[in-house]
PDB file of C-alpha atoms in Angstrom:
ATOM      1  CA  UNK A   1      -9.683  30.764  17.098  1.00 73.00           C
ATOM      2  CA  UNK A   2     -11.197  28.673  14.415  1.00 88.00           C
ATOM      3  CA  UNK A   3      -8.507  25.826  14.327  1.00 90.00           C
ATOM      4  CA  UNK A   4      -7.442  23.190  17.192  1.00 90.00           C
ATOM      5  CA  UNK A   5      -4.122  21.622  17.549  1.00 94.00           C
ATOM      6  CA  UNK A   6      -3.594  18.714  19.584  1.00 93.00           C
ATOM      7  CA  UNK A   7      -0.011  16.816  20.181  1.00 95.00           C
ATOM      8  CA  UNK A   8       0.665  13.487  21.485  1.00 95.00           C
ATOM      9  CA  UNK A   9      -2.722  12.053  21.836  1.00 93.00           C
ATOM     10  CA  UNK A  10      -2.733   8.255  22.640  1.00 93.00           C
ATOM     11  CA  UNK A  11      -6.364   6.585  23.034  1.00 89.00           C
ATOM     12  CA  UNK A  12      -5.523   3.142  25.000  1.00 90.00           C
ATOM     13  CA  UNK A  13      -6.799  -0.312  23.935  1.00 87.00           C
ATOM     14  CA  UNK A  14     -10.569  -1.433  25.452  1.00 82.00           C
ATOM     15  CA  UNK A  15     -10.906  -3.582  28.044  1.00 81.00           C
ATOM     16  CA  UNK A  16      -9.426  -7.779  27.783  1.00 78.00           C
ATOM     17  CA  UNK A  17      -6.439  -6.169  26.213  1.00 83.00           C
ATOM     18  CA  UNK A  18      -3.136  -4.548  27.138  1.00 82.00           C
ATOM     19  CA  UNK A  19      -3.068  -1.424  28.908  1.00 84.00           C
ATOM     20  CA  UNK A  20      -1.217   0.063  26.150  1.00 87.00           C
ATOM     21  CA  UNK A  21      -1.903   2.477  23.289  1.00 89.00           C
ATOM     22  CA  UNK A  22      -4.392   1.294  20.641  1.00 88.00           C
ATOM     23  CA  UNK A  23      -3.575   4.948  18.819  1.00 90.00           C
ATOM     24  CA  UNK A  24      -0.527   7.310  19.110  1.00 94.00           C
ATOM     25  CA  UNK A  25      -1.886  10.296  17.258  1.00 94.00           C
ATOM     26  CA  UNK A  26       1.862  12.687  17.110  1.00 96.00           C
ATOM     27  CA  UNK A  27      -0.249  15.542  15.700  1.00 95.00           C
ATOM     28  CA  UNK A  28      -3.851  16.368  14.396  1.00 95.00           C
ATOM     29  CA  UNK A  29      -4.893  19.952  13.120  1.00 95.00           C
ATOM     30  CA  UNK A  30      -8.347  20.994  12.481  1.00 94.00           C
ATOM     31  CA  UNK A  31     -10.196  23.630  11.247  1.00 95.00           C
ATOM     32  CA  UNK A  32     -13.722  24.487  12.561  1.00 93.00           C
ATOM     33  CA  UNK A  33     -16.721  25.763  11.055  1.00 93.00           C
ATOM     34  CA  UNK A  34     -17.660  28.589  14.547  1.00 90.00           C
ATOM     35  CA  UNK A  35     -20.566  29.425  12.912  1.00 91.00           C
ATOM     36  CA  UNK A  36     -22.216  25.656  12.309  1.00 90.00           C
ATOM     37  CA  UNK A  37     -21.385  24.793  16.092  1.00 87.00           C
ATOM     38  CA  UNK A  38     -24.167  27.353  17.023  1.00 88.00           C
ATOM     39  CA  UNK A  39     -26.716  25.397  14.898  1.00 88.00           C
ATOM     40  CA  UNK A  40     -25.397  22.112  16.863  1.00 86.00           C
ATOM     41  CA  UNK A  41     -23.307  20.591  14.429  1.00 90.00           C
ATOM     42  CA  UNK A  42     -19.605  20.129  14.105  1.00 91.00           C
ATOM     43  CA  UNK A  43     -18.366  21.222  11.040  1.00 94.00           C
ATOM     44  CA  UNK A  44     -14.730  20.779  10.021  1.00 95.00           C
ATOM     45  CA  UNK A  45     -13.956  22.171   6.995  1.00 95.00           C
ATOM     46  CA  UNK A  46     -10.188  20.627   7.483  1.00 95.00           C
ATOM     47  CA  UNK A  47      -8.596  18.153   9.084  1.00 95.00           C
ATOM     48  CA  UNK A  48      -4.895  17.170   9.265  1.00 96.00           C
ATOM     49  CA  UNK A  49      -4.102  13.236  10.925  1.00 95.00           C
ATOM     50  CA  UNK A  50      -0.336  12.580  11.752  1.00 96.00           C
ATOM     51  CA  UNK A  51      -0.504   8.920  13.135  1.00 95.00           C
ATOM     52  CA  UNK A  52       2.170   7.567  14.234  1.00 95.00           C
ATOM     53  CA  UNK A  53       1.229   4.457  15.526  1.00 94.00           C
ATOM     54  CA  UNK A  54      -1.443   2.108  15.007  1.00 91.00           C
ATOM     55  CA  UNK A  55      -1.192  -0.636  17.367  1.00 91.00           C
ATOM     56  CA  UNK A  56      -3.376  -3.932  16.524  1.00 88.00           C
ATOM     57  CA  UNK A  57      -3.269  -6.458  19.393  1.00 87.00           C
ATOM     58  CA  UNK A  58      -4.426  -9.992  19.564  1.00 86.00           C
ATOM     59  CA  UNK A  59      -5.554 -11.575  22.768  1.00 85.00           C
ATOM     60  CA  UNK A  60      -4.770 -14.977  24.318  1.00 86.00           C
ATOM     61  CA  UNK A  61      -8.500 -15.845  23.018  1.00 86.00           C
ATOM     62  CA  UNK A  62      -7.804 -14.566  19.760  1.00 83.00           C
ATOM     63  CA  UNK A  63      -9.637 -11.611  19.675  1.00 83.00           C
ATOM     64  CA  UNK A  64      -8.606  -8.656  17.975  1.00 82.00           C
ATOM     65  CA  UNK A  65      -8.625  -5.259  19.639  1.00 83.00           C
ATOM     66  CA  UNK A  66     -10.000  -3.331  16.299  1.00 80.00           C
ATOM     67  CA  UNK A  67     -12.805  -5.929  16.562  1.00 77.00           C
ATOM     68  CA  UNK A  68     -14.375  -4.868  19.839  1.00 74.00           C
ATOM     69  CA  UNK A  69     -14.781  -1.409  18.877  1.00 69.00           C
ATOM     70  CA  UNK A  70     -18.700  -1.151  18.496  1.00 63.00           C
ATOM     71  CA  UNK A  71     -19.101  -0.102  15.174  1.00 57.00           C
ATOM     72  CA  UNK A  72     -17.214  -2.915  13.759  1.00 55.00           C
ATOM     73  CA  UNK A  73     -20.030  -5.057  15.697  1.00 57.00           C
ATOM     74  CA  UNK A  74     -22.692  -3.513  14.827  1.00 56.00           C
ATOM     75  CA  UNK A  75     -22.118  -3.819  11.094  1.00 50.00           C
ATOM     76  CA  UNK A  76     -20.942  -7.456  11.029  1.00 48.00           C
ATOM     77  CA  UNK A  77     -22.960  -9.842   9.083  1.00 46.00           C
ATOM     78  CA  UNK A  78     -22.824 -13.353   8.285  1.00 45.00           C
ATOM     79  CA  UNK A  79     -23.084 -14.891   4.348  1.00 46.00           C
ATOM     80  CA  UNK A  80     -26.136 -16.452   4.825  1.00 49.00           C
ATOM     81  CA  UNK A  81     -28.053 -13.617   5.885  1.00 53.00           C
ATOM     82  CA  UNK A  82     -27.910 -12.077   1.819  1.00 51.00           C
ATOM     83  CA  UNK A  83     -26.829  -9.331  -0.425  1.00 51.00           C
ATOM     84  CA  UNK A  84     -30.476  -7.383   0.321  1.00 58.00           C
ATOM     85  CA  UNK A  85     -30.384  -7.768   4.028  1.00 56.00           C
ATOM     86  CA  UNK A  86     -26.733  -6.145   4.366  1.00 53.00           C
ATOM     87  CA  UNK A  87     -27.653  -3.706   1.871  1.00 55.00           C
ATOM     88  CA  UNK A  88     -30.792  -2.845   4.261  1.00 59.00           C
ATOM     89  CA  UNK A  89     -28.892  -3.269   7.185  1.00 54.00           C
ATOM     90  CA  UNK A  90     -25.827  -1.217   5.961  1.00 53.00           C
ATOM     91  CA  UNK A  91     -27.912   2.126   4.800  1.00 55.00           C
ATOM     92  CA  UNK A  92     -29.919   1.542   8.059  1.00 54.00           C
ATOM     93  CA  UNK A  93     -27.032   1.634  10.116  1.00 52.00           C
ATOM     94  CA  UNK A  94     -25.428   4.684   8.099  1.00 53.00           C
ATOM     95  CA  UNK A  95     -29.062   6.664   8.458  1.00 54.00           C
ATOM     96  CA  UNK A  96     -28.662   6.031  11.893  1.00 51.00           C
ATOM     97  CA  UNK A  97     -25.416   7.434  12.701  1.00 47.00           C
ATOM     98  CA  UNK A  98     -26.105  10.480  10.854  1.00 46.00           C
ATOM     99  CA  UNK A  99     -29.078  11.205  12.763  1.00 49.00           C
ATOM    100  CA  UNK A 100     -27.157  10.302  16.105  1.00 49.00           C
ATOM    101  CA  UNK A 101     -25.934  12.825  18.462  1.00 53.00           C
ATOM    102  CA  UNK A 102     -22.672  13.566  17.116  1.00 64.00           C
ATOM    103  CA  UNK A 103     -23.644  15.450  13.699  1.00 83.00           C
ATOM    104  CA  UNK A 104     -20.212  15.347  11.980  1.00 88.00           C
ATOM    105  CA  UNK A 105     -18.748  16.082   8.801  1.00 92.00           C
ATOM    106  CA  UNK A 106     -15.190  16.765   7.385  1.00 93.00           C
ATOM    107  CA  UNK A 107     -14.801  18.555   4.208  1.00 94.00           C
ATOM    108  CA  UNK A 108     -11.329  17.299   4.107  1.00 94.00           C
ATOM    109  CA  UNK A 109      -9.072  14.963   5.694  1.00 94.00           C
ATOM    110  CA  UNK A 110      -5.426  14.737   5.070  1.00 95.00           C
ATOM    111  CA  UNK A 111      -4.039  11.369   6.079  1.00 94.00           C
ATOM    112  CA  UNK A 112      -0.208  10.374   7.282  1.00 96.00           C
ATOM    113  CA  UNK A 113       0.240   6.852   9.278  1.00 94.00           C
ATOM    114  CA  UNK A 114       3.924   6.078   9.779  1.00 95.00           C
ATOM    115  CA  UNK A 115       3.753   2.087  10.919  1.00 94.00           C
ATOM    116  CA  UNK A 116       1.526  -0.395  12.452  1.00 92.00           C
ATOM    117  CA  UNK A 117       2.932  -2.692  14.963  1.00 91.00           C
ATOM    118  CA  UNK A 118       0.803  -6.146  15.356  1.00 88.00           C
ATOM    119  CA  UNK A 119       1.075  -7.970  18.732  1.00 89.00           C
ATOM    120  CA  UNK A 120       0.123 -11.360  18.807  1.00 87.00           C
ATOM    121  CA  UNK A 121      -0.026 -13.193  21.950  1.00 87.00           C
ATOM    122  CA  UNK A 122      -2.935 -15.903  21.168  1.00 86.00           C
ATOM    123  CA  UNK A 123      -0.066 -18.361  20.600  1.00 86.00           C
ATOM    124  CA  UNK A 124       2.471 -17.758  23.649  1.00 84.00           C
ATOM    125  CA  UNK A 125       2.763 -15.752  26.415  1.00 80.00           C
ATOM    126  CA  UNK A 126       5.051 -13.771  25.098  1.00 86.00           C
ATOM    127  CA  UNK A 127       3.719 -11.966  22.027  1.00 86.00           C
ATOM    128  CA  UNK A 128       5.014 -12.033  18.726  1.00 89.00           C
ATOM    129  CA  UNK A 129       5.820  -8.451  16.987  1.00 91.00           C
ATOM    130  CA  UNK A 130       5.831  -7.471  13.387  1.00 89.00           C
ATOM    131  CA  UNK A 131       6.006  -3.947  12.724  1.00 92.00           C
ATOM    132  CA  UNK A 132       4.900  -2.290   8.995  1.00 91.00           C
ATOM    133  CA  UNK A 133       6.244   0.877   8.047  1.00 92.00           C
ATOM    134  CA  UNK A 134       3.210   2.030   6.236  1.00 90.00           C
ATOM    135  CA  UNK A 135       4.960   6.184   5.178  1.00 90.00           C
ATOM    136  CA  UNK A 136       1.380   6.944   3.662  1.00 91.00           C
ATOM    137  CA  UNK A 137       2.151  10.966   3.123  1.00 93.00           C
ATOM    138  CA  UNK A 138      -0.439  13.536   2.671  1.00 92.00           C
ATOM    139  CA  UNK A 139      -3.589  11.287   1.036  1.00 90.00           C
ATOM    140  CA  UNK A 140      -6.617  13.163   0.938  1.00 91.00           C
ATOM    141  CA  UNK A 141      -9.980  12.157   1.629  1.00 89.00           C
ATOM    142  CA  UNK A 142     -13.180  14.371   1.379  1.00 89.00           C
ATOM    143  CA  UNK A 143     -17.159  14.394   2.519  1.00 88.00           C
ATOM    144  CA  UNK A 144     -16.718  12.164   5.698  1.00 88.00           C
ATOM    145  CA  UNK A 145     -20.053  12.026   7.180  1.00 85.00           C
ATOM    146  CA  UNK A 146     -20.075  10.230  10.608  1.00 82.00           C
ATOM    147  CA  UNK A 147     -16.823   9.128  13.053  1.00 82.00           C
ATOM    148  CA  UNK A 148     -17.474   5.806  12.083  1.00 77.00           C
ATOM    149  CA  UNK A 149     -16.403   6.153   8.921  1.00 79.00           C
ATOM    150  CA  UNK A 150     -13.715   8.395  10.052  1.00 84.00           C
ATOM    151  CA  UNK A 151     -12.494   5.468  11.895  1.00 81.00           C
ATOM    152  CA  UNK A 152     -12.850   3.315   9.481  1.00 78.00           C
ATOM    153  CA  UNK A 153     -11.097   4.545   6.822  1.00 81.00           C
ATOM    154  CA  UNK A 154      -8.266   5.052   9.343  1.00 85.00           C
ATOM    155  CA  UNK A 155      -8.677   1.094  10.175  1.00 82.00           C
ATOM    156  CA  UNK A 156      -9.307   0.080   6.531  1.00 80.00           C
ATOM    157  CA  UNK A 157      -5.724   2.701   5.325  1.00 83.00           C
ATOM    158  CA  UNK A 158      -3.449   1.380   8.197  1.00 85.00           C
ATOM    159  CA  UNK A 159      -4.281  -2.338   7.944  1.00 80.00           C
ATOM    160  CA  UNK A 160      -4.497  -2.257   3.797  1.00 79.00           C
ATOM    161  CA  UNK A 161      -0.564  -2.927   3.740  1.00 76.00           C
ATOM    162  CA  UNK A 162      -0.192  -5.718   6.506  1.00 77.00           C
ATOM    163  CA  UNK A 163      -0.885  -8.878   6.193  1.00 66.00           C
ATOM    164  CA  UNK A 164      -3.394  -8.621   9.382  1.00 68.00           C
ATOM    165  CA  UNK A 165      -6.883  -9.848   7.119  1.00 60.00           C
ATOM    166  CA  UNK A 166      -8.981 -11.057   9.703  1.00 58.00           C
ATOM    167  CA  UNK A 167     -10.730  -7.984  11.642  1.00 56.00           C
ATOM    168  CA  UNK A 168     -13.938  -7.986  11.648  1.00 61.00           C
ATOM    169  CA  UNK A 169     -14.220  -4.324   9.959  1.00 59.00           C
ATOM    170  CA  UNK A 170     -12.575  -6.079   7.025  1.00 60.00           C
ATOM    171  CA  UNK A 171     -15.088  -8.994   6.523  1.00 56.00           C
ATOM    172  CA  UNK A 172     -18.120  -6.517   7.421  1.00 53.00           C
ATOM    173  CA  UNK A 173     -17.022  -4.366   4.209  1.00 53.00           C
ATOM    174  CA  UNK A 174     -16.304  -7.466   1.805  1.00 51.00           C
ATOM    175  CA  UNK A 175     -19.591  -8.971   2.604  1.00 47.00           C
ATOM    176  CA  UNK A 176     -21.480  -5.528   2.166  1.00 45.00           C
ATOM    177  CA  UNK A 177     -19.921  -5.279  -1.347  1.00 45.00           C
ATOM    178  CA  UNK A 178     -17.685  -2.222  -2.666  1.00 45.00           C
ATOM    179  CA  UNK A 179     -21.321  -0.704  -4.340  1.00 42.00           C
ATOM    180  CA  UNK A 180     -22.578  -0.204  -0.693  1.00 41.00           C
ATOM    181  CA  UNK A 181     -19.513   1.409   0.660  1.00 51.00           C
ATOM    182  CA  UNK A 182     -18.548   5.060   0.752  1.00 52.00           C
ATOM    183  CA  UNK A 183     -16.534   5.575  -2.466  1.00 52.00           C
ATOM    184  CA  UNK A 184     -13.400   6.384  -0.251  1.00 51.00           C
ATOM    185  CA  UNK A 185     -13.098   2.887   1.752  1.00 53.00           C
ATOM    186  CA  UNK A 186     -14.136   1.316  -1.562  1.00 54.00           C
ATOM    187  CA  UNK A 187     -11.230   2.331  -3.046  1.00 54.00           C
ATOM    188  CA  UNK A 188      -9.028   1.799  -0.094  1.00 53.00           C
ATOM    189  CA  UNK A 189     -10.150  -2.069  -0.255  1.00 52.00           C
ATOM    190  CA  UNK A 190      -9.357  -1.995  -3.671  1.00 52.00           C
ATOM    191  CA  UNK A 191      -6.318  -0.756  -3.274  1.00 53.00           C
ATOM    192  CA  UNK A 192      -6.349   2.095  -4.824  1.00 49.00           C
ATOM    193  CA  UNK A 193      -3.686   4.758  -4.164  1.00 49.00           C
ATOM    194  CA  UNK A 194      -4.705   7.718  -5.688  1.00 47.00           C
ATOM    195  CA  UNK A 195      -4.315  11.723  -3.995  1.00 44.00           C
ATOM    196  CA  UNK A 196      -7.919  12.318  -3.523  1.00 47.00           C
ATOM    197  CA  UNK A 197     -10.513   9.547  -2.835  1.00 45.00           C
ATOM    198  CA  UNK A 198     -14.229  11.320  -2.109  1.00 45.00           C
ATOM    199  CA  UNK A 199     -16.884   9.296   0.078  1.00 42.00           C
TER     200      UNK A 199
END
């Protein structure tokens, strides 16, 4: 067949955190391009995302659990360093990952997160809760080129509503500039709600 269907996917946090889910994924459908995973590349014409959770969790040493993932190191930069070195750095980094071994696009992704729970247990040792019902329905993205911007955008979409600011994914893309980003996570710093954002 050319679609997959997966149900109740978790992916668990890294390690220094929890051993709880990071993701709770209740449903994803996709569509697949047969014909373009002969030439080596994985084509997905559509892709449907039902998350249900999205669980950020802060450490006893502060640390965030979005901010260990390795693209969200890999892209962080600090002021000093300048507009023309990010923008280098940035469309390096982006050449890279197409080139990489996963050759991945999406044609189309259609996005539903239902909350996002924040843990915070930097201040006692019991952690403090706050859960966001986010009820984004049915946004559509299109031309996703790599799974680090797959992720991202995820990131950028669930945290955009919560008052959790401080990852590390956020203050790589505000220091990069909305004129270096894909058009999509652009527009999802921005705020911008619209059906149909295109990177």
């Amino acid at each position: 067949k050319q679609s997959v269907q997966i149900v109740g996917l978790k992916i668990y946090n890294p390690p220094g955190f929890e051993d709880n889910p990071f993701l709770n994924i209740a449903r994803a459908e996709v569509d697949v391009d047969i014909v373009a995973l002969f030439k080596g590349k994985i084509h997905l014409p559509l892709v449907v995302l039902d998350l249900k959770e999205f669980v950020v969790f802060k450490n006893s040493q502060g640390e965030l659990n979005v901010d260990s993932l390795k693209f969200a190191k890999e892209e962080e930069e600090t002021p000093t360093e300048g507009q023309e070195k990010s923008q280098k750095k940035f469309n390096q980094t982006r050449q890279e990952r197409r080139s990489g071994k996963m050759n991945l696009s999406i044609d189309e992704l259609r996005l539903n997160i239902e909350k996002v729970i924040s843990k915070d247990a930097s201040k006692s040792a019991e952690p403090v809760v706050n859960v966001y019902d986010i009820g984004l329905q049915d946004k559509v993205f299109e031309n996703i080129d790599s799974p680090q911007e797959l992720l991202l955008l995820i990131i950028v979409e669930a945290l955009k509503p919560t008052a959790i600011k401080n990852a590390k994914v956020f203050a790589a893309a505000t220091l990069l500039g909305t004129t270096m980003l894909p058009v999509g996570i652009a527009a999802a710093f921005l705020g911008s709600d619209g059906e149909k954002q295109e990177f």
